[in-house]
Short mmCIF file of C-alpha atoms in Angstrom, two decimals:
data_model
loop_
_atom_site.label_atom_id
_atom_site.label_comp_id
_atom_site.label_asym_id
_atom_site.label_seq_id
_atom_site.Cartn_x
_atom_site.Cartn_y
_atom_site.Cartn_z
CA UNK A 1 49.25 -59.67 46.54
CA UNK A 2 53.00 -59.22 45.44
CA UNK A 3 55.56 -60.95 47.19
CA UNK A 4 59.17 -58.93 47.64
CA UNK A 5 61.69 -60.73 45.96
CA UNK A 6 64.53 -61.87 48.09
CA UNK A 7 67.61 -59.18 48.61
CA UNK A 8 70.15 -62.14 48.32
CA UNK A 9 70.08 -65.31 47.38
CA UNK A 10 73.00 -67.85 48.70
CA UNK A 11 73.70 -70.52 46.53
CA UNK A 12 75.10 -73.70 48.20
CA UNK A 13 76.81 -76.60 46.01
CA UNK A 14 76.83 -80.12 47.88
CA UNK A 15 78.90 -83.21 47.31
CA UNK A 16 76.78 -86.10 46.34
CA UNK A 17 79.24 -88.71 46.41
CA UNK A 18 79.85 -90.82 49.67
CA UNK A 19 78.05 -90.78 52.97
CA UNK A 20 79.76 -87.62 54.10
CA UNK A 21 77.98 -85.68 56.24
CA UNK A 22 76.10 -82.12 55.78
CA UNK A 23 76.78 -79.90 58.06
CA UNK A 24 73.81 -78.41 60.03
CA UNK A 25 74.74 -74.68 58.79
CA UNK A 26 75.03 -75.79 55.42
CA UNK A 27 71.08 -77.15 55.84
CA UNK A 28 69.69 -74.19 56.41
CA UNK A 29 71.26 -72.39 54.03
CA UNK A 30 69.10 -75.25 51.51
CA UNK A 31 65.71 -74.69 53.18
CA UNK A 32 66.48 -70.99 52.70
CA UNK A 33 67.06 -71.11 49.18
CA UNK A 34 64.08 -73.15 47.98
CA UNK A 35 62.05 -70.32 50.22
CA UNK A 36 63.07 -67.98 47.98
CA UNK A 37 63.11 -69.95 44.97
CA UNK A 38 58.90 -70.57 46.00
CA UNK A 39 58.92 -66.66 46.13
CA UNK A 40 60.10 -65.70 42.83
CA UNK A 41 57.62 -68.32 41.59
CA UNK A 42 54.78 -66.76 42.83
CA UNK A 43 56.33 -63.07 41.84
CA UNK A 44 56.31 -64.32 38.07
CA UNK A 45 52.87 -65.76 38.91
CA UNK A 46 51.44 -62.50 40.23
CA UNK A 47 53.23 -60.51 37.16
CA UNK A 48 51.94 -62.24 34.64
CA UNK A 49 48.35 -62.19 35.79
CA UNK A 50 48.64 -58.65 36.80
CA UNK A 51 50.03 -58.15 33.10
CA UNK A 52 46.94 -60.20 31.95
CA UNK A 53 44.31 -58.38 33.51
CA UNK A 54 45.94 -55.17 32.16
CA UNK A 55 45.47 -56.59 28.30
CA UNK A 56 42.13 -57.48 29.17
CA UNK A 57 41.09 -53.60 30.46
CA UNK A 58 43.31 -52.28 27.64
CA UNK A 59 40.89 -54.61 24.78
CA UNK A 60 37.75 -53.56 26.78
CA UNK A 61 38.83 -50.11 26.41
CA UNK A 62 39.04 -50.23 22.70
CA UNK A 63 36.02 -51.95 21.96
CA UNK A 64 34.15 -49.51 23.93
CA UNK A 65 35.94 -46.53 21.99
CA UNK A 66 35.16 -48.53 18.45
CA UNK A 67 31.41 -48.83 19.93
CA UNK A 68 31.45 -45.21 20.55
CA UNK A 69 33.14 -44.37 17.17
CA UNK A 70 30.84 -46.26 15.50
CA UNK A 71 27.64 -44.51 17.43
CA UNK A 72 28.73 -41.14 16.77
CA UNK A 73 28.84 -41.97 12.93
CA UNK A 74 25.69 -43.22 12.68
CA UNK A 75 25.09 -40.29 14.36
CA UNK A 76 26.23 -37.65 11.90
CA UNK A 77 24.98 -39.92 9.40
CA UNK A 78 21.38 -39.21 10.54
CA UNK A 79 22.50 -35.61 10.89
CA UNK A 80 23.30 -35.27 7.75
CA UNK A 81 20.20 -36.64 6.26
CA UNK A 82 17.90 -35.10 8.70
CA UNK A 83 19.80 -31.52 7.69
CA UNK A 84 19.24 -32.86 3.69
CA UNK A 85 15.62 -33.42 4.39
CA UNK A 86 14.94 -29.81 6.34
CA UNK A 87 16.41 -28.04 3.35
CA UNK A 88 14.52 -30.05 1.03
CA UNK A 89 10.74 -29.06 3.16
CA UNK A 90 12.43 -25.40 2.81
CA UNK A 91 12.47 -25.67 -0.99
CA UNK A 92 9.37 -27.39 -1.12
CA UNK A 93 7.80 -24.59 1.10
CA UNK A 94 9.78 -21.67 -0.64
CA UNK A 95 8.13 -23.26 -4.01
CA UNK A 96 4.39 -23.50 -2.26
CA UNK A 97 4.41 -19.81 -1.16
CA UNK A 98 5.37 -18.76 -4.48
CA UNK A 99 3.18 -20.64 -6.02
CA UNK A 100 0.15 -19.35 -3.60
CA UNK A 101 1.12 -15.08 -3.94
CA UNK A 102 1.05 -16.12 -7.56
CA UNK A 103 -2.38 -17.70 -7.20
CA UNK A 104 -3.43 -14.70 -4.90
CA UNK A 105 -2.01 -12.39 -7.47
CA UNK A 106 -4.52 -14.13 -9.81
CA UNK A 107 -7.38 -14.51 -7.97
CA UNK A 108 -7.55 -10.72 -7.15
CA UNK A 109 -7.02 -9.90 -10.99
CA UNK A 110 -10.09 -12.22 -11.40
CA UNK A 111 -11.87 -10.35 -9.21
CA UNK A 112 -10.79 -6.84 -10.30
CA UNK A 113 -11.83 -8.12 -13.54
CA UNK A 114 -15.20 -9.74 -12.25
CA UNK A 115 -15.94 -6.25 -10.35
CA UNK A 116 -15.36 -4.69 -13.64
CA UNK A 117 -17.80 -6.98 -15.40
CA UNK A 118 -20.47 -6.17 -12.64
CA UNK A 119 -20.09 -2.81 -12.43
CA UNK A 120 -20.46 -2.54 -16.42
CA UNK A 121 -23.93 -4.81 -15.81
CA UNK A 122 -25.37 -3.06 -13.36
CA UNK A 123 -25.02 0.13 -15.26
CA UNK A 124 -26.47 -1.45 -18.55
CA UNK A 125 -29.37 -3.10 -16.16
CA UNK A 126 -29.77 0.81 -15.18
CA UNK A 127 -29.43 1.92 -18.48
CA UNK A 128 -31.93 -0.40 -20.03
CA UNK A 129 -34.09 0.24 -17.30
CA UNK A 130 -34.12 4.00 -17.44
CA UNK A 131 -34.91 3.18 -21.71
CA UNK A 132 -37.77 0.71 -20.79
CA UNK A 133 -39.66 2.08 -18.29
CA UNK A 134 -43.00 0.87 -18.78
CA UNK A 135 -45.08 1.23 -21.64
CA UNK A 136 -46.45 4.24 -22.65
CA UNK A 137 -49.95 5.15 -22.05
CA UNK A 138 -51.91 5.59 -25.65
CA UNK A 139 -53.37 9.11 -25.76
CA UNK A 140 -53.87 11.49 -28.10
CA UNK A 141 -51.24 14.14 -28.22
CA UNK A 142 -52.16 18.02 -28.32
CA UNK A 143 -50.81 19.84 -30.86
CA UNK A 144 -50.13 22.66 -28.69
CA UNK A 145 -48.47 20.05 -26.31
CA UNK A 146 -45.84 19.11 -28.91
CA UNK A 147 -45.38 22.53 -29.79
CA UNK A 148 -44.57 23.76 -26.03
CA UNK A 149 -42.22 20.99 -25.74
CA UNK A 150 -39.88 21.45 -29.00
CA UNK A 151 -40.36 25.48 -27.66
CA UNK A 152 -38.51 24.02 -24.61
CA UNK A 153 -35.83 21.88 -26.63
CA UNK A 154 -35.04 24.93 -28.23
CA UNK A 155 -34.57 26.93 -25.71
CA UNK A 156 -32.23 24.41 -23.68
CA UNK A 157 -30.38 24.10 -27.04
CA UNK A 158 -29.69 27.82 -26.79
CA UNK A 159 -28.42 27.46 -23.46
CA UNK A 160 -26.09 24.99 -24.55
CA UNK A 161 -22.60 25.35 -22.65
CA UNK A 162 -20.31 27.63 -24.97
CA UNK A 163 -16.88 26.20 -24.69
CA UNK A 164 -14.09 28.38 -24.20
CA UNK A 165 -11.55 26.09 -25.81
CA UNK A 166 -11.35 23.37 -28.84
CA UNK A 167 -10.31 20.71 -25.69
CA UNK A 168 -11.57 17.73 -26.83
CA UNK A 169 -9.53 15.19 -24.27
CA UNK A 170 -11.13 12.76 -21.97
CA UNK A 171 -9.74 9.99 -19.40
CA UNK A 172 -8.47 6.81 -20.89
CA UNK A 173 -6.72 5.45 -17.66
CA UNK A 174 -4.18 6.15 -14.73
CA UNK A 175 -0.75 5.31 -16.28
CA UNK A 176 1.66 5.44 -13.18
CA UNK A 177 1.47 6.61 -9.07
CA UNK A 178 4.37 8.16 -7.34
CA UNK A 179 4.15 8.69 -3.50
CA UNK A 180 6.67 11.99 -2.82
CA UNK A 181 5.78 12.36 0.60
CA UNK A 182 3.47 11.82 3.80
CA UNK A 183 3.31 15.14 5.89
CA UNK A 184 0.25 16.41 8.11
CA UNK A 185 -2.71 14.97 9.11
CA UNK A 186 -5.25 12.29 6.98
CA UNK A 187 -7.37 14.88 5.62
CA UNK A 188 -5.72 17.73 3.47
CA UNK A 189 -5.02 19.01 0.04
CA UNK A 190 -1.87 19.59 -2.00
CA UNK A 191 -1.06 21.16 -5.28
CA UNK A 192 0.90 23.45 -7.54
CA UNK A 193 -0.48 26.55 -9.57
CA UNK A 194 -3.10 24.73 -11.99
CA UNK A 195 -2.77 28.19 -14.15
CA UNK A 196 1.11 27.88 -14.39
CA UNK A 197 1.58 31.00 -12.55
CA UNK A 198 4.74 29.53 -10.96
CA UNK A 199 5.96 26.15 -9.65
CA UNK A 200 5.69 26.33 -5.86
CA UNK A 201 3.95 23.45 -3.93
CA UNK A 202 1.07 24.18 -2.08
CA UNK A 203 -0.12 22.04 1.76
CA UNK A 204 -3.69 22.77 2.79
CA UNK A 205 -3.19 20.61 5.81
CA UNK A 206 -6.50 19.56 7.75
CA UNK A 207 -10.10 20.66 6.91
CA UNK A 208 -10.32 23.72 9.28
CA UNK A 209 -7.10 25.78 9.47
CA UNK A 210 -5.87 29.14 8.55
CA UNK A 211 -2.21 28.78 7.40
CA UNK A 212 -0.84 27.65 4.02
CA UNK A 213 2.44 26.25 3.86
CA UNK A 214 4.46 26.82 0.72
CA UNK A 215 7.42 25.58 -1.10
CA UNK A 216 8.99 26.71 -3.70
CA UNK A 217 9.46 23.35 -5.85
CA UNK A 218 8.41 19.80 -5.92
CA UNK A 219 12.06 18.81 -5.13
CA UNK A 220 12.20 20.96 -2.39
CA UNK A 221 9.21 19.87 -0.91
CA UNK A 222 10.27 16.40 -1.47
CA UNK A 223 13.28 16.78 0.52
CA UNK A 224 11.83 18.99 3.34
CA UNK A 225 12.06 17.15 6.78
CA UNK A 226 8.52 18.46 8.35
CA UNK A 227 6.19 21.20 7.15
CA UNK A 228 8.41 23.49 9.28
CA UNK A 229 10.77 24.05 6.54
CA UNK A 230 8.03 25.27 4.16
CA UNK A 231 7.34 29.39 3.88
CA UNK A 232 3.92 29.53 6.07
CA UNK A 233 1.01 32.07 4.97
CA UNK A 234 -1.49 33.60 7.40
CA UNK A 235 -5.06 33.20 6.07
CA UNK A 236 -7.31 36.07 7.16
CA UNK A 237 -9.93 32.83 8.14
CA UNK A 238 -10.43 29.20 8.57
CA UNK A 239 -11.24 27.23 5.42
CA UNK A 240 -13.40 24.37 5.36
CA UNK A 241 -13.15 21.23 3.74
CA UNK A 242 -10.49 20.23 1.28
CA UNK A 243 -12.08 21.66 -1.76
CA UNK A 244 -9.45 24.45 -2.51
CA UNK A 245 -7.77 25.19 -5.52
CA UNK A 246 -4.79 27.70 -6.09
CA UNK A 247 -5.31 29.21 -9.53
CA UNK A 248 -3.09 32.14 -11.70
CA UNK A 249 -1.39 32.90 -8.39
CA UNK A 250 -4.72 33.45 -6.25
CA UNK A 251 -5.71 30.58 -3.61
CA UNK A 252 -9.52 30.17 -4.51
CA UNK A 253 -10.60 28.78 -0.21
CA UNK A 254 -14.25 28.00 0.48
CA UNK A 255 -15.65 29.17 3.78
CA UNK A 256 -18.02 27.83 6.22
CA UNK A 257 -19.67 30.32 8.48
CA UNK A 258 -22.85 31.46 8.38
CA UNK A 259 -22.95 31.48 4.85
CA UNK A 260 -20.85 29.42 2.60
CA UNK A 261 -18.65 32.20 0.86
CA UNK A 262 -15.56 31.68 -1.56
CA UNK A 263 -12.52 33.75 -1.16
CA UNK A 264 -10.06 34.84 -3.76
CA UNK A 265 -6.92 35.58 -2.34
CA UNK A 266 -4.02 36.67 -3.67
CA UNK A 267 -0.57 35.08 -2.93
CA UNK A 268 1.70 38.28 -4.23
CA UNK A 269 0.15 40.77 -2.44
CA UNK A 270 -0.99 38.70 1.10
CA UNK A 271 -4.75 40.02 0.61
CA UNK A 272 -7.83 39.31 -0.28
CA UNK A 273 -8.85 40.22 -3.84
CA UNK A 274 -12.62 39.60 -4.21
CA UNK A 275 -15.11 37.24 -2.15
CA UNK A 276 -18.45 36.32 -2.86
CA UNK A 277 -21.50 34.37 -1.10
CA UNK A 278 -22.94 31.65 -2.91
CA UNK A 279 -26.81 31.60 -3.19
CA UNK A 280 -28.81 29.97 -0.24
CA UNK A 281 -29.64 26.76 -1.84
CA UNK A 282 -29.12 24.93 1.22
CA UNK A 283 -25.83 23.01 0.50
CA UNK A 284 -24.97 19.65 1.98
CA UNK A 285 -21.61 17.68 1.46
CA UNK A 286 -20.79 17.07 -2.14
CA UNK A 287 -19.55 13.63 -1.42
CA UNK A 288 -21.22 10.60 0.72
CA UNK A 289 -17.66 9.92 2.19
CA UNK A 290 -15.76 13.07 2.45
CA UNK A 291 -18.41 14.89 4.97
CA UNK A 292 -16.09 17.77 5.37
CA UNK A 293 -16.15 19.16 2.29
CA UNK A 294 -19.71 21.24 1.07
CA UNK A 295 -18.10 22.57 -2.48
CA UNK A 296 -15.26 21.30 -4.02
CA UNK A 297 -13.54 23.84 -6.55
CA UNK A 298 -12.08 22.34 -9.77
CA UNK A 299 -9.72 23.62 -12.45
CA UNK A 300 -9.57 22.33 -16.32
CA UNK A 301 -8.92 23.99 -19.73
CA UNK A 302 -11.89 25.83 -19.69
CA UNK A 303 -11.24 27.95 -16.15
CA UNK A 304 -12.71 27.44 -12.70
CA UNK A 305 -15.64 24.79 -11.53
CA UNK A 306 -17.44 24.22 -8.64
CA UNK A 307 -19.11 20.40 -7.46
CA UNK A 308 -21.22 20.50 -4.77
CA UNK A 309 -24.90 19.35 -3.76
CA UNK A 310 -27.54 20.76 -2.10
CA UNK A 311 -30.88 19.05 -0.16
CA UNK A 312 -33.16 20.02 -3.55
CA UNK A 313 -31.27 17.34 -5.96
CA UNK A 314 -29.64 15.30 -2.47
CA UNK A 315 -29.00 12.43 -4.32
CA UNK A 316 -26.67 13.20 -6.61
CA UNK A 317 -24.40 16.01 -7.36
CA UNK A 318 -24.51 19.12 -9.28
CA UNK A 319 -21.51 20.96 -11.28
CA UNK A 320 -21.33 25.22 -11.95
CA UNK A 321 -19.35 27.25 -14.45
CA UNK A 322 -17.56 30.33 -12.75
CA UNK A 323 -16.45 33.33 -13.75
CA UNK A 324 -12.66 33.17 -12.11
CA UNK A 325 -12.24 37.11 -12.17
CA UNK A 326 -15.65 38.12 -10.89
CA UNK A 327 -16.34 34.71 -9.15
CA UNK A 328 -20.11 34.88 -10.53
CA UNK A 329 -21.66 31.65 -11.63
CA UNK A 330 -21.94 31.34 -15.62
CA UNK A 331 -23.87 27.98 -15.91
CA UNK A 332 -25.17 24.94 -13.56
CA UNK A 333 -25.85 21.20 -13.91
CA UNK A 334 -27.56 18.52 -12.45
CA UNK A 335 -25.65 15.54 -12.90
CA UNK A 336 -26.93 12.30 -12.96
CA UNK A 337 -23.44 10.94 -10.65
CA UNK A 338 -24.58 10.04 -6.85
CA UNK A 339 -23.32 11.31 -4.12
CA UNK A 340 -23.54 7.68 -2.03
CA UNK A 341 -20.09 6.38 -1.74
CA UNK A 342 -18.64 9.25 -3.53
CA UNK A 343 -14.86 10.51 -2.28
CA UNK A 344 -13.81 12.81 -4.35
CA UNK A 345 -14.20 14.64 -7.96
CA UNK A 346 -12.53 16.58 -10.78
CA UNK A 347 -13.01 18.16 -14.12
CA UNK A 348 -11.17 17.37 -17.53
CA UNK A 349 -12.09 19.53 -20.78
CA UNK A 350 -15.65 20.12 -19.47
CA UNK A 351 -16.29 16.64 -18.27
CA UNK A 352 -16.79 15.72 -14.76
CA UNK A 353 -15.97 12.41 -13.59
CA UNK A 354 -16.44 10.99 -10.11
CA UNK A 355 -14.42 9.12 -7.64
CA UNK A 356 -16.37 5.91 -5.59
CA UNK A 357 -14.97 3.83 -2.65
CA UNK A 358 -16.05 1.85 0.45
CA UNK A 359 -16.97 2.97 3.46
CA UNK A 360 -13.94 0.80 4.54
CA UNK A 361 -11.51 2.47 2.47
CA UNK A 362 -10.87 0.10 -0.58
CA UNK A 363 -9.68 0.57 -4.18
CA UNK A 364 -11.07 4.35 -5.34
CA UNK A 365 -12.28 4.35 -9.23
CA UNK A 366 -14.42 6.67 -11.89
CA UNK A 367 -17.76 5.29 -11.89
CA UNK A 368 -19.76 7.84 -12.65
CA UNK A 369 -18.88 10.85 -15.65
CA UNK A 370 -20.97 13.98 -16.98
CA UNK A 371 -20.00 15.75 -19.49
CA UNK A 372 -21.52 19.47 -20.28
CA UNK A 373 -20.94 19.29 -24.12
CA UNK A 374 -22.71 16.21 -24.14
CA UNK A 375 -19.57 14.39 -26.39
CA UNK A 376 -19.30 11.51 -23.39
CA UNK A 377 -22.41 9.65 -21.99
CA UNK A 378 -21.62 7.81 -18.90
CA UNK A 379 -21.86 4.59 -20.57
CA UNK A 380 -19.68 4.77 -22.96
CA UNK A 381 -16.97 6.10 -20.74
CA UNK A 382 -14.36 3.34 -19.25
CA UNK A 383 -14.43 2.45 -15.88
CA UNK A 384 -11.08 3.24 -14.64
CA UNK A 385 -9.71 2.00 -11.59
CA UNK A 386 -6.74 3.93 -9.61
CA UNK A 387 -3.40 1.75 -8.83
CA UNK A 388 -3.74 -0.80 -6.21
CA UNK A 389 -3.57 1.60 -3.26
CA UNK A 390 -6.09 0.73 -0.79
CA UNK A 391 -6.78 4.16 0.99
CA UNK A 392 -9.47 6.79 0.64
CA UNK A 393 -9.00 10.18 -1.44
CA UNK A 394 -9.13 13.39 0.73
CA UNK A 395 -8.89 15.61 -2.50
CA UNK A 396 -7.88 14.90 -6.08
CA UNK A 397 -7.07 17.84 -7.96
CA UNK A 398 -6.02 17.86 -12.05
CA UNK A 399 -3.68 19.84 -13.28
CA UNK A 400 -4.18 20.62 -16.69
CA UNK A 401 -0.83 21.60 -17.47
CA UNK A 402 0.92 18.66 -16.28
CA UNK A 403 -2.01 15.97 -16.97
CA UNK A 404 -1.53 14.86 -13.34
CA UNK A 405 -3.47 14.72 -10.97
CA UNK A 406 -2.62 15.81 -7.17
CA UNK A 407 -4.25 13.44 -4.69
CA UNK A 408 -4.04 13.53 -0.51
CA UNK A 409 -4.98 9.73 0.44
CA UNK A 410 -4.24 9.36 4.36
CA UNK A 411 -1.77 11.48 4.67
CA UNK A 412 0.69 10.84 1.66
CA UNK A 413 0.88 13.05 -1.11
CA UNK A 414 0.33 11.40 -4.23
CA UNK A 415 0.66 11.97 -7.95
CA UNK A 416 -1.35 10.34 -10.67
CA UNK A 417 -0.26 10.61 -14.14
CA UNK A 418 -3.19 9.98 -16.45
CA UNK A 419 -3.28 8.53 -20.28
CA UNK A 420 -6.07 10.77 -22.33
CA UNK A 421 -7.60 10.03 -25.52
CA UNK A 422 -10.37 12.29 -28.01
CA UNK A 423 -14.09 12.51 -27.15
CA UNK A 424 -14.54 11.60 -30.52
CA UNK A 425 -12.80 8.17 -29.99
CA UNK A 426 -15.96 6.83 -27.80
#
């Protein structure tokens, strides 16, 4: 505790010499003095100490800021190589994902490649089998017998397909896919005029409707919003199916009713031009995956074609000539292609070939081709695979004129462009 210093102090000098007497008032003035005197003492005392204990808290203040200092660098110190070590494991991951979509990339060529392979050995395994199948029994051959049968290879040599052009193209491969658009519903059918009677865009949309919605040009129809901004055509009936075609400005629609009947209407006039019913062979659907669709109509170089299958040859399909002015059937096939697991089909210079998938849609591909003139067998044909779309065909139609081909795979509208080479190559 601090002691007040004195307000005044009052000095008083005393003769030493002699035995003179002090005065009593000049005693008490003494005792007074050394009071204070004892007070200043301790007010130096209690200063210093105070000034003491303030050093001391002023050096424990520092060495707690120099301990705190020193934690907070160590601090960013393991901040900074924690942060370091995070970006490093991001590099390292970045570096293991790219290395695995490149391994994945690999792997699924591999097994494009392998699924290739398999698909080729399996067809030679058929092939062989279908060459060696069993040995012959040893008898001796009629005459007559031998006769009647080259009488029969003659005639089927005179009813030889006559081909209307010198086409002589076949598939090679699928060069490039474009998606223009996704309009309507998963099933449908798109395409221009495969006879080059103008460039308007066609939309078959669904597999049981009566309206046709036009557009004058690809571009526009690229840039159209909705299907509301296309020119809509009444149809007189449903259609069925996807297997439409237009054709030298006539839409060539298959009908469903009780008979199956194909309509040629034209798109000048708004009418129908000629219909005709097909002959009660008891028709199924062409194709194991597309059950919608009973005939399919195609277009090529040669005119109009019809794919479709009926319960006497169920297991696989079977291709017609027509006549596209009278709509009468000129010639018919029975292919060897089967319907299981089939999606969708078209026709190049007289030569048929067939579209497989999954029943969980997977990557579409020719498997299976028939050719009328007999130029391609199906083994020697390649096994071409579409780009790596993972979808299911609702219709494929080619356009001769444009080599493309016009596909409808969920919904999107599709174009193919396809690489040919000469029969003659195989």
């Amino acid at each position: 505790m601090l002691v007040a210093p004195p307000t005044e102090l009052s000095w008083t000098f005393q003769p030493t010499s002699g035995d003179l007497p002090v005065p009593p008032h000049t005693r008490q003035s003494t005792g007074a003095g050394r009071d204070n005197m004892r007070g200043l003492v301790v007010f130096i005392s209690t200063l210093c100490l105070a000034g003491a204990q303030h050093q001391a808290l002023i050096d424990y203040l520092e060495r707690r800021l120099l301990a705190i200092e020193d934690r907070i660098s160590l601090w960013h110190e393991q901040a900074t190589r924690y942060a370091t070590e995070l970006r490093e494991l991001k590099q390292h991951m970045v570096s293991q994902l790219e290395n695995l979509d490149k391994e994945k990339e690999t792997l699924r060529e591999s097994l494009d490649s392998m699924g290739t392979r398999v698909d080729r050995v399996e067809r030679e395994l058929d092939y062989l089998e279908t060459q060696n199948g069993g040995a012959q029994p040893c008898v001796d051959v009629d005459d007559k017998l031998i006769e009647q049968q080259v009488t029969q290879v003659q005639e089927k040599q005179k009813t030889k397909y006559f081909k209307q052009t010198d086409c002589s193209d076949m598939l090679s491969t699928i060069k490039a896919m474009k998606i223009l658009k996704r309009v309507g519903g998963s099933k449908g059918m798109w395409t221009r005029d495969t006879g080059g009677g103008s460039g308007k865009v066609f939309i078959f949309n669904g597999t049981n409707e009566d309206t046709i919605f036009e557009f004058s040009n690809v571009q526009d129809f690229t840039r159209s919003q909705s299907l509301s901004d296309s020119r809509e055509l009444k149809l007189p009936s449903a259609w069925s199916g996807t297997g439409h075609i237009i054709y030298k400005n006539h839409a060539y629609l298959v009908i469903q009713a009780d008979e199956l009947t194909l309509v040629k209407y034209d798109l000048r006039n708004k009418s129908v031009a000629d219909s005709v019913v097909f002959p009660d062979w008891d028709y199924i659907p062409v194709y194991g995956l597309s059950p919608e669709t009973v005939m399919d109509l195609a277009v090529d170089e040669e005119g109009l074609w019809a794919i479709y299958a009926t319960h006497q040859n169920e297991q696989h399909i079977s291709l017609a000539k027509m006549d596209s002015g009278s709509l009468s059937i000129e010639q018919t096939w029975d292919t060897s292609c089967p319907r299981q697991k089939a999606e969708a089909a078209f026709v190049i210079c007289g030569t048929l070939y067939v579209v497989y998938n999954t029943e969980q849609p997977g990557r579409s591909h020719v498997q299976c081709v028939f050719d009328v003139n007999d130029m391609v067998s199906n083994e020697d044909a390649p096994l071409v695979y579409f780009p790596k779309r993972y979808g299911a065909h609702a219709s494929l139609k080619y356009n001769p004129l444009e080599k493309l081909l016009y596909a409808w795979d969920d919904g999107y509208q599709i174009l193919y462009k396809l690489v040919m080479k000469k029969k003659l190559e195989v």
